């Protein structure tokens, strides 16, 4: 090491690519001065081979304001409710103590502290902030601003959309629905689409054959799995064919256009018509997303328990998510238990019961 003293301070000098490097260490200790010189050489060597020092991660506040909110505005421009959800979640995070932390400092412990600080809110309200935090960290990871996103555990006790409508309820409800919400609700009930997917349907994404069959293509979604291609039910085919004819058989444009900013029916319009349908039908109140849960539950029963098929229909990338949408009805559960209690017999007409199958001796018979 080429260190030397000037007075009581150690300096170092060395040649690097023909250039003299001379710096003061501002240290009185020779060993520390040698370590500083070694660090300088290492830094120069990294630059020599194209290695750059990793930039420090931005703070959560910086990332939310400069990147995430703009991302949400672009990504969810056609989904005002989703955009509003993330904007409100961002506002919660910006007012919290998490805002000043660098992205790589955020841990699940911090997330739980956030939940504790907002304990006066409902679990759904707390999870608005936590879901926004989780999404922001994942986006930062995808953009290379974070090496690994922290796990964020949601608050327990959030109300789940687990209600399933009966056939009688759906019939009364659909009859009371005004248009265009009636057709949107029918598609959701038959196909299991998300309401937002139905709102954004365009004619190029619908294929109606002359033999009464058809297909609907979902071209956008939360994940790759959300982009899917499903056949129409007879009821959905009929309503889409009627709309297509009434619109003059267009090849472009929205299937459910209106005067909203996005150009088609949206959650706000649907909310008003949904409320009117509930009032007029007398059906116990439920949120529109219940229609999708009802559809997937019925399709799940018809799928014979094949959760992978149902996940494909639902547009889920994980069957764990699909399981949250399955709500077996009482009659289906009763059928399973009734089937398990059938007597055990043979095709020869013997009358052996289940107890005999368990090893009990028949009257009058000895052991072999």
mmCIF file of N, CA and C in Angstrom, residues 153-244:
data_model
loop_
_atom_site.group_PDB
_atom_site.id
_atom_site.type_symbol
_atom_site.label_atom_id
_atom_site.label_comp_id
_atom_site.label_asym_id
_atom_site.label_seq_id
_atom_site.Cartn_x
_atom_site.Cartn_y
_atom_site.Cartn_z
ATOM 1 N N UNK A 153 -48.832 -9.023 4.937
ATOM 2 C CA UNK A 153 -49.970 -9.785 5.441
ATOM 3 C C UNK A 153 -51.163 -8.868 5.637
ATOM 4 N N UNK A 154 -52.304 -9.257 5.078
ATOM 5 C CA UNK A 154 -53.507 -8.438 5.178
ATOM 6 C C UNK A 154 -54.168 -8.608 6.535
ATOM 7 N N UNK A 155 -54.980 -7.636 6.911
ATOM 8 C CA UNK A 155 -55.714 -7.685 8.168
ATOM 9 C C UNK A 155 -56.811 -8.743 8.083
ATOM 10 N N UNK A 156 -56.997 -9.479 9.163
ATOM 11 C CA UNK A 156 -58.016 -10.526 9.202
ATOM 12 C C UNK A 156 -59.392 -9.918 9.468
ATOM 13 N N UNK A 157 -60.420 -10.669 9.121
ATOM 14 C CA UNK A 157 -61.783 -10.242 9.430
ATOM 15 C C UNK A 157 -62.481 -9.478 8.338
ATOM 16 N N UNK A 158 -61.846 -9.365 7.172
ATOM 17 C CA UNK A 158 -62.479 -8.635 6.075
ATOM 18 C C UNK A 158 -63.675 -9.431 5.560
ATOM 19 N N UNK A 159 -64.762 -8.724 5.305
ATOM 20 C CA UNK A 159 -65.956 -9.379 4.779
ATOM 21 C C UNK A 159 -65.663 -9.992 3.418
ATOM 22 N N UNK A 160 -65.995 -11.255 3.265
ATOM 23 C CA UNK A 160 -65.779 -11.938 1.993
ATOM 24 C C UNK A 160 -67.081 -11.961 1.193
ATOM 25 N N UNK A 161 -66.941 -11.877 -0.119
ATOM 26 C CA UNK A 161 -68.121 -11.918 -0.980
ATOM 27 C C UNK A 161 -68.502 -13.383 -1.215
ATOM 28 N N UNK A 162 -69.021 -14.028 -0.153
ATOM 29 C CA UNK A 162 -69.262 -15.460 -0.263
ATOM 30 C C UNK A 162 -70.736 -15.812 -0.410
ATOM 31 N N UNK A 163 -71.582 -14.843 -0.628
ATOM 32 C CA UNK A 163 -72.990 -15.147 -0.808
ATOM 33 C C UNK A 163 -73.222 -15.722 -2.212
ATOM 34 N N UNK A 164 -74.103 -16.701 -2.287
ATOM 35 C CA UNK A 164 -74.475 -17.298 -3.558
ATOM 36 C C UNK A 164 -75.991 -17.164 -3.706
ATOM 37 N N UNK A 165 -76.416 -16.605 -4.809
ATOM 38 C CA UNK A 165 -77.838 -16.395 -5.044
ATOM 39 C C UNK A 165 -78.525 -17.700 -5.451
ATOM 40 N N UNK A 166 -79.778 -17.843 -5.044
ATOM 41 C CA UNK A 166 -80.556 -19.002 -5.481
ATOM 42 C C UNK A 166 -81.094 -18.737 -6.882
ATOM 43 N N UNK A 167 -81.583 -19.802 -7.526
ATOM 44 C CA UNK A 167 -82.172 -19.649 -8.859
ATOM 45 C C UNK A 167 -83.378 -18.707 -8.807
ATOM 46 N N UNK A 168 -84.149 -18.812 -7.740
ATOM 47 C CA UNK A 168 -85.328 -17.952 -7.597
ATOM 48 C C UNK A 168 -84.903 -16.486 -7.463
ATOM 49 N N UNK A 169 -83.868 -16.226 -6.672
ATOM 50 C CA UNK A 169 -83.398 -14.851 -6.485
ATOM 51 C C UNK A 169 -82.873 -14.260 -7.791
ATOM 52 N N UNK A 170 -82.098 -15.047 -8.521
ATOM 53 C CA UNK A 170 -81.535 -14.516 -9.773
ATOM 54 C C UNK A 170 -82.632 -14.224 -10.790
ATOM 55 N N UNK A 171 -83.660 -15.072 -10.833
ATOM 56 C CA UNK A 171 -84.757 -14.847 -11.774
ATOM 57 C C UNK A 171 -85.497 -13.551 -11.445
ATOM 58 N N UNK A 172 -85.812 -13.350 -10.175
ATOM 59 C CA UNK A 172 -86.502 -12.122 -9.751
ATOM 60 C C UNK A 172 -85.627 -10.898 -9.993
ATOM 61 N N UNK A 173 -84.351 -11.046 -9.690
ATOM 62 C CA UNK A 173 -83.431 -9.911 -9.827
ATOM 63 C C UNK A 173 -83.288 -9.500 -11.294
ATOM 64 N N UNK A 174 -83.036 -10.461 -12.175
ATOM 65 C CA UNK A 174 -82.839 -10.144 -13.590
ATOM 66 C C UNK A 174 -84.095 -9.529 -14.204
ATOM 67 N N UNK A 175 -85.247 -10.011 -13.788
ATOM 68 C CA UNK A 175 -86.501 -9.461 -14.311
ATOM 69 C C UNK A 175 -86.633 -7.984 -13.946
ATOM 70 N N UNK A 176 -86.138 -7.610 -12.762
ATOM 71 C CA UNK A 176 -86.254 -6.228 -12.295
ATOM 72 C C UNK A 176 -85.132 -5.326 -12.797
ATOM 73 N N UNK A 177 -84.105 -5.908 -13.402
ATOM 74 C CA UNK A 177 -82.951 -5.107 -13.840
ATOM 75 C C UNK A 177 -83.295 -4.237 -15.050
ATOM 76 N N UNK A 178 -82.942 -2.959 -15.018
ATOM 77 C CA UNK A 178 -83.063 -2.127 -16.227
ATOM 78 C C UNK A 178 -81.901 -2.426 -17.166
ATOM 79 N N UNK A 179 -82.059 -2.093 -18.430
ATOM 80 C CA UNK A 179 -80.969 -2.242 -19.397
ATOM 81 C C UNK A 179 -80.075 -0.999 -19.343
ATOM 82 N N UNK A 180 -78.780 -1.137 -19.605
ATOM 83 C CA UNK A 180 -78.088 -2.345 -20.101
ATOM 84 C C UNK A 180 -77.577 -3.262 -19.000
ATOM 85 N N UNK A 181 -77.840 -2.882 -17.733
ATOM 86 C CA UNK A 181 -77.307 -3.688 -16.636
ATOM 87 C C UNK A 181 -77.859 -5.108 -16.654
ATOM 88 N N UNK A 182 -79.099 -5.285 -17.139
ATOM 89 C CA UNK A 182 -79.658 -6.635 -17.176
ATOM 90 C C UNK A 182 -78.804 -7.556 -18.029
ATOM 91 N N UNK A 183 -78.399 -7.094 -19.203
ATOM 92 C CA UNK A 183 -77.565 -7.931 -20.072
ATOM 93 C C UNK A 183 -76.184 -8.149 -19.462
ATOM 94 N N UNK A 184 -75.626 -7.109 -18.843
ATOM 95 C CA UNK A 184 -74.311 -7.245 -18.191
ATOM 96 C C UNK A 184 -74.384 -8.266 -17.061
ATOM 97 N N UNK A 185 -75.442 -8.179 -16.254
ATOM 98 C CA UNK A 185 -75.603 -9.105 -15.134
ATOM 99 C C UNK A 185 -75.802 -10.535 -15.630
ATOM 100 N N UNK A 186 -76.536 -10.687 -16.716
ATOM 101 C CA UNK A 186 -76.776 -12.025 -17.286
ATOM 102 C C UNK A 186 -75.475 -12.652 -17.771
ATOM 103 N N UNK A 187 -74.651 -11.858 -18.446
ATOM 104 C CA UNK A 187 -73.355 -12.379 -18.918
ATOM 105 C C UNK A 187 -72.484 -12.778 -17.734
ATOM 106 N N UNK A 188 -72.475 -11.957 -16.691
ATOM 107 C CA UNK A 188 -71.686 -12.268 -15.499
ATOM 108 C C UNK A 188 -72.173 -13.553 -14.854
ATOM 109 N N UNK A 189 -73.474 -13.719 -14.745
ATOM 110 C CA UNK A 189 -74.054 -14.915 -14.123
ATOM 111 C C UNK A 189 -73.803 -16.182 -14.930
ATOM 112 N N UNK A 190 -73.820 -16.072 -16.243
ATOM 113 C CA UNK A 190 -73.656 -17.268 -17.088
ATOM 114 C C UNK A 190 -72.198 -17.611 -17.362
ATOM 115 N N UNK A 191 -71.374 -16.582 -17.555
ATOM 116 C CA UNK A 191 -69.990 -16.814 -17.980
ATOM 117 C C UNK A 191 -68.980 -16.749 -16.837
ATOM 118 N N UNK A 192 -69.375 -16.138 -15.716
ATOM 119 C CA UNK A 192 -68.441 -16.015 -14.596
ATOM 120 C C UNK A 192 -67.419 -14.916 -14.776
ATOM 121 N N UNK A 193 -67.652 -13.977 -15.708
ATOM 122 C CA UNK A 193 -66.718 -12.872 -15.916
ATOM 123 C C UNK A 193 -66.780 -11.890 -14.751
ATOM 124 N N UNK A 194 -65.711 -11.143 -14.595
ATOM 125 C CA UNK A 194 -65.742 -10.009 -13.677
ATOM 126 C C UNK A 194 -66.627 -8.929 -14.293
ATOM 127 N N UNK A 195 -67.378 -8.188 -13.485
ATOM 128 C CA UNK A 195 -68.209 -7.117 -14.049
ATOM 129 C C UNK A 195 -67.425 -6.162 -14.939
ATOM 130 N N UNK A 196 -66.219 -5.791 -14.507
ATOM 131 C CA UNK A 196 -65.407 -4.878 -15.308
ATOM 132 C C UNK A 196 -65.046 -5.448 -16.663
ATOM 133 N N UNK A 197 -64.882 -6.783 -16.738
ATOM 134 C CA UNK A 197 -64.584 -7.425 -18.020
ATOM 135 C C UNK A 197 -65.777 -7.336 -18.956
ATOM 136 N N UNK A 198 -66.966 -7.426 -18.394
ATOM 137 C CA UNK A 198 -68.181 -7.335 -19.209
ATOM 138 C C UNK A 198 -68.368 -5.905 -19.719
ATOM 139 N N UNK A 199 -68.160 -4.930 -18.829
ATOM 140 C CA UNK A 199 -68.328 -3.524 -19.225
ATOM 141 C C UNK A 199 -67.451 -3.181 -20.430
ATOM 142 N N UNK A 200 -66.224 -3.719 -20.455
ATOM 143 C CA UNK A 200 -65.233 -3.337 -21.467
ATOM 144 C C UNK A 200 -65.274 -4.207 -22.723
ATOM 145 N N UNK A 201 -66.303 -5.028 -22.890
ATOM 146 C CA UNK A 201 -66.384 -5.877 -24.078
ATOM 147 C C UNK A 201 -66.577 -5.039 -25.341
ATOM 148 N N UNK A 202 -65.878 -5.445 -26.402
ATOM 149 C CA UNK A 202 -66.005 -4.792 -27.701
ATOM 150 C C UNK A 202 -66.454 -5.834 -28.731
ATOM 151 N N UNK A 203 -67.066 -5.381 -29.802
ATOM 152 C CA UNK A 203 -67.566 -6.310 -30.816
ATOM 153 C C UNK A 203 -66.474 -7.164 -31.454
ATOM 154 N N UNK A 204 -65.249 -6.646 -31.661
ATOM 155 C CA UNK A 204 -64.208 -7.524 -32.235
ATOM 156 C C UNK A 204 -63.853 -8.709 -31.339
ATOM 157 N N UNK A 205 -64.275 -8.659 -30.068
ATOM 158 C CA UNK A 205 -63.926 -9.725 -29.128
ATOM 159 C C UNK A 205 -65.047 -10.744 -28.971
ATOM 160 N N UNK A 206 -66.103 -10.585 -29.749
ATOM 161 C CA UNK A 206 -67.239 -11.505 -29.679
ATOM 162 C C UNK A 206 -67.415 -12.190 -31.037
ATOM 163 N N UNK A 207 -67.577 -13.512 -31.017
ATOM 164 C CA UNK A 207 -67.713 -14.292 -32.247
ATOM 165 C C UNK A 207 -69.029 -15.066 -32.182
ATOM 166 N N UNK A 208 -69.965 -14.706 -33.046
ATOM 167 C CA UNK A 208 -71.297 -15.314 -33.056
ATOM 168 C C UNK A 208 -71.473 -16.109 -34.345
ATOM 169 N N UNK A 209 -71.612 -17.417 -34.209
ATOM 170 C CA UNK A 209 -71.797 -18.284 -35.364
ATOM 171 C C UNK A 209 -73.280 -18.400 -35.714
ATOM 172 N N UNK A 210 -73.560 -18.811 -36.943
ATOM 173 C CA UNK A 210 -74.944 -18.927 -37.392
ATOM 174 C C UNK A 210 -75.660 -20.140 -36.794
ATOM 175 N N UNK A 211 -74.901 -21.075 -36.233
ATOM 176 C CA UNK A 211 -75.523 -22.277 -35.673
ATOM 177 C C UNK A 211 -75.927 -22.120 -34.211
ATOM 178 N N UNK A 212 -75.857 -20.886 -33.699
ATOM 179 C CA UNK A 212 -76.274 -20.645 -32.314
ATOM 180 C C UNK A 212 -75.167 -20.779 -31.293
ATOM 181 N N UNK A 213 -73.946 -20.968 -31.749
ATOM 182 C CA UNK A 213 -72.799 -21.036 -30.839
ATOM 183 C C UNK A 213 -71.973 -19.760 -30.979
ATOM 184 N N UNK A 214 -71.180 -19.493 -29.973
ATOM 185 C CA UNK A 214 -70.349 -18.305 -30.026
ATOM 186 C C UNK A 214 -69.246 -18.346 -28.989
ATOM 187 N N UNK A 215 -68.344 -17.354 -29.051
ATOM 188 C CA UNK A 215 -67.232 -17.259 -28.118
ATOM 189 C C UNK A 215 -67.027 -15.797 -27.723
ATOM 190 N N UNK A 216 -66.515 -15.608 -26.513
ATOM 191 C CA UNK A 216 -66.164 -14.278 -26.029
ATOM 192 C C UNK A 216 -64.695 -14.295 -25.630
ATOM 193 N N UNK A 217 -63.952 -13.306 -26.064
ATOM 194 C CA UNK A 217 -62.531 -13.212 -25.752
ATOM 195 C C UNK A 217 -62.299 -12.053 -24.791
ATOM 196 N N UNK A 218 -61.617 -12.338 -23.689
ATOM 197 C CA UNK A 218 -61.181 -11.299 -22.752
ATOM 198 C C UNK A 218 -59.723 -11.012 -23.074
ATOM 199 N N UNK A 219 -59.436 -9.803 -23.529
ATOM 200 C CA UNK A 219 -58.093 -9.493 -24.031
ATOM 201 C C UNK A 219 -57.220 -8.768 -23.011
ATOM 202 N N UNK A 220 -57.810 -8.292 -21.918
ATOM 203 C CA UNK A 220 -57.035 -7.619 -20.887
ATOM 204 C C UNK A 220 -57.415 -8.185 -19.535
ATOM 205 N N UNK A 221 -56.511 -8.033 -18.574
ATOM 206 C CA UNK A 221 -56.811 -8.518 -17.233
ATOM 207 C C UNK A 221 -55.676 -8.291 -16.274
ATOM 208 N N UNK A 222 -55.886 -8.726 -15.024
ATOM 209 C CA UNK A 222 -54.894 -8.539 -13.976
ATOM 210 C C UNK A 222 -53.644 -9.391 -14.209
ATOM 211 N N UNK A 223 -53.804 -10.488 -14.919
ATOM 212 C CA UNK A 223 -52.681 -11.394 -15.165
ATOM 213 C C UNK A 223 -52.858 -12.045 -16.534
ATOM 214 N N UNK A 224 -51.875 -12.836 -16.921
ATOM 215 C CA UNK A 224 -51.944 -13.544 -18.192
ATOM 216 C C UNK A 224 -53.128 -14.501 -18.215
ATOM 217 N N UNK A 225 -53.414 -15.115 -17.054
ATOM 218 C CA UNK A 225 -54.522 -16.059 -16.972
ATOM 219 C C UNK A 225 -55.868 -15.390 -17.194
ATOM 220 N N UNK A 226 -55.955 -14.086 -16.901
ATOM 221 C CA UNK A 226 -57.227 -13.374 -17.064
ATOM 222 C C UNK A 226 -57.597 -13.219 -18.534
ATOM 223 N N UNK A 227 -56.619 -13.297 -19.410
ATOM 224 C CA UNK A 227 -56.891 -13.199 -20.849
ATOM 225 C C UNK A 227 -57.282 -14.596 -21.347
ATOM 226 N N UNK A 228 -58.565 -14.752 -21.667
ATOM 227 C CA UNK A 228 -59.066 -16.088 -21.958
ATOM 228 C C UNK A 228 -60.153 -16.040 -23.030
ATOM 229 N N UNK A 229 -60.575 -17.215 -23.438
ATOM 230 C CA UNK A 229 -61.496 -17.392 -24.556
ATOM 231 C C UNK A 229 -62.542 -18.403 -24.113
ATOM 232 N N UNK A 230 -63.812 -17.970 -23.924
ATOM 233 C CA UNK A 230 -64.837 -18.861 -23.401
ATOM 234 C C UNK A 230 -66.037 -18.935 -24.335
ATOM 235 N N UNK A 231 -66.696 -20.096 -24.382
ATOM 236 C CA UNK A 231 -67.907 -20.226 -25.207
ATOM 237 C C UNK A 231 -69.087 -19.504 -24.557
ATOM 238 N N UNK A 232 -70.029 -19.067 -25.354
ATOM 239 C CA UNK A 232 -71.224 -18.422 -24.819
ATOM 240 C C UNK A 232 -72.271 -19.467 -24.455
ATOM 241 N N UNK A 233 -73.050 -19.167 -23.441
ATOM 242 C CA UNK A 233 -74.214 -20.001 -23.140
ATOM 243 C C UNK A 233 -75.323 -19.614 -24.127
ATOM 244 N N UNK A 234 -76.339 -20.438 -24.302
ATOM 245 C CA UNK A 234 -77.432 -20.075 -25.210
ATOM 246 C C UNK A 234 -78.076 -18.736 -24.861
ATOM 247 N N UNK A 235 -78.233 -18.467 -23.553
ATOM 248 C CA UNK A 235 -78.859 -17.208 -23.144
ATOM 249 C C UNK A 235 -77.988 -16.010 -23.506
ATOM 250 N N UNK A 236 -76.682 -16.149 -23.285
ATOM 251 C CA UNK A 236 -75.770 -15.056 -23.617
ATOM 252 C C UNK A 236 -75.679 -14.864 -25.127
ATOM 253 N N UNK A 237 -75.680 -15.976 -25.860
ATOM 254 C CA UNK A 237 -75.655 -15.880 -27.326
ATOM 255 C C UNK A 237 -76.870 -15.101 -27.824
ATOM 256 N N UNK A 238 -78.029 -15.405 -27.287
ATOM 257 C CA UNK A 238 -79.267 -14.763 -27.727
ATOM 258 C C UNK A 238 -79.248 -13.264 -27.469
ATOM 259 N N UNK A 239 -78.806 -12.852 -26.266
ATOM 260 C CA UNK A 239 -78.818 -11.413 -25.964
ATOM 261 C C UNK A 239 -77.753 -10.660 -26.765
ATOM 262 N N UNK A 240 -76.594 -11.302 -26.997
ATOM 263 C CA UNK A 240 -75.556 -10.637 -27.789
ATOM 264 C C UNK A 240 -75.978 -10.528 -29.261
ATOM 265 N N UNK A 241 -76.631 -11.574 -29.776
ATOM 266 C CA UNK A 241 -77.123 -11.531 -31.152
ATOM 267 C C UNK A 241 -78.164 -10.422 -31.314
ATOM 268 N N UNK A 242 -79.043 -10.274 -30.331
ATOM 269 C CA UNK A 242 -80.063 -9.229 -30.385
ATOM 270 C C UNK A 242 -79.427 -7.841 -30.346
ATOM 271 N N UNK A 243 -78.442 -7.674 -29.503
ATOM 272 C CA UNK A 243 -77.753 -6.376 -29.424
ATOM 273 C C UNK A 243 -77.012 -6.077 -30.726
ATOM 274 N N UNK A 244 -76.404 -7.100 -31.285
ATOM 275 C CA UNK A 244 -75.643 -6.925 -32.514
ATOM 276 C C UNK A 244 -76.557 -6.495 -33.658
#
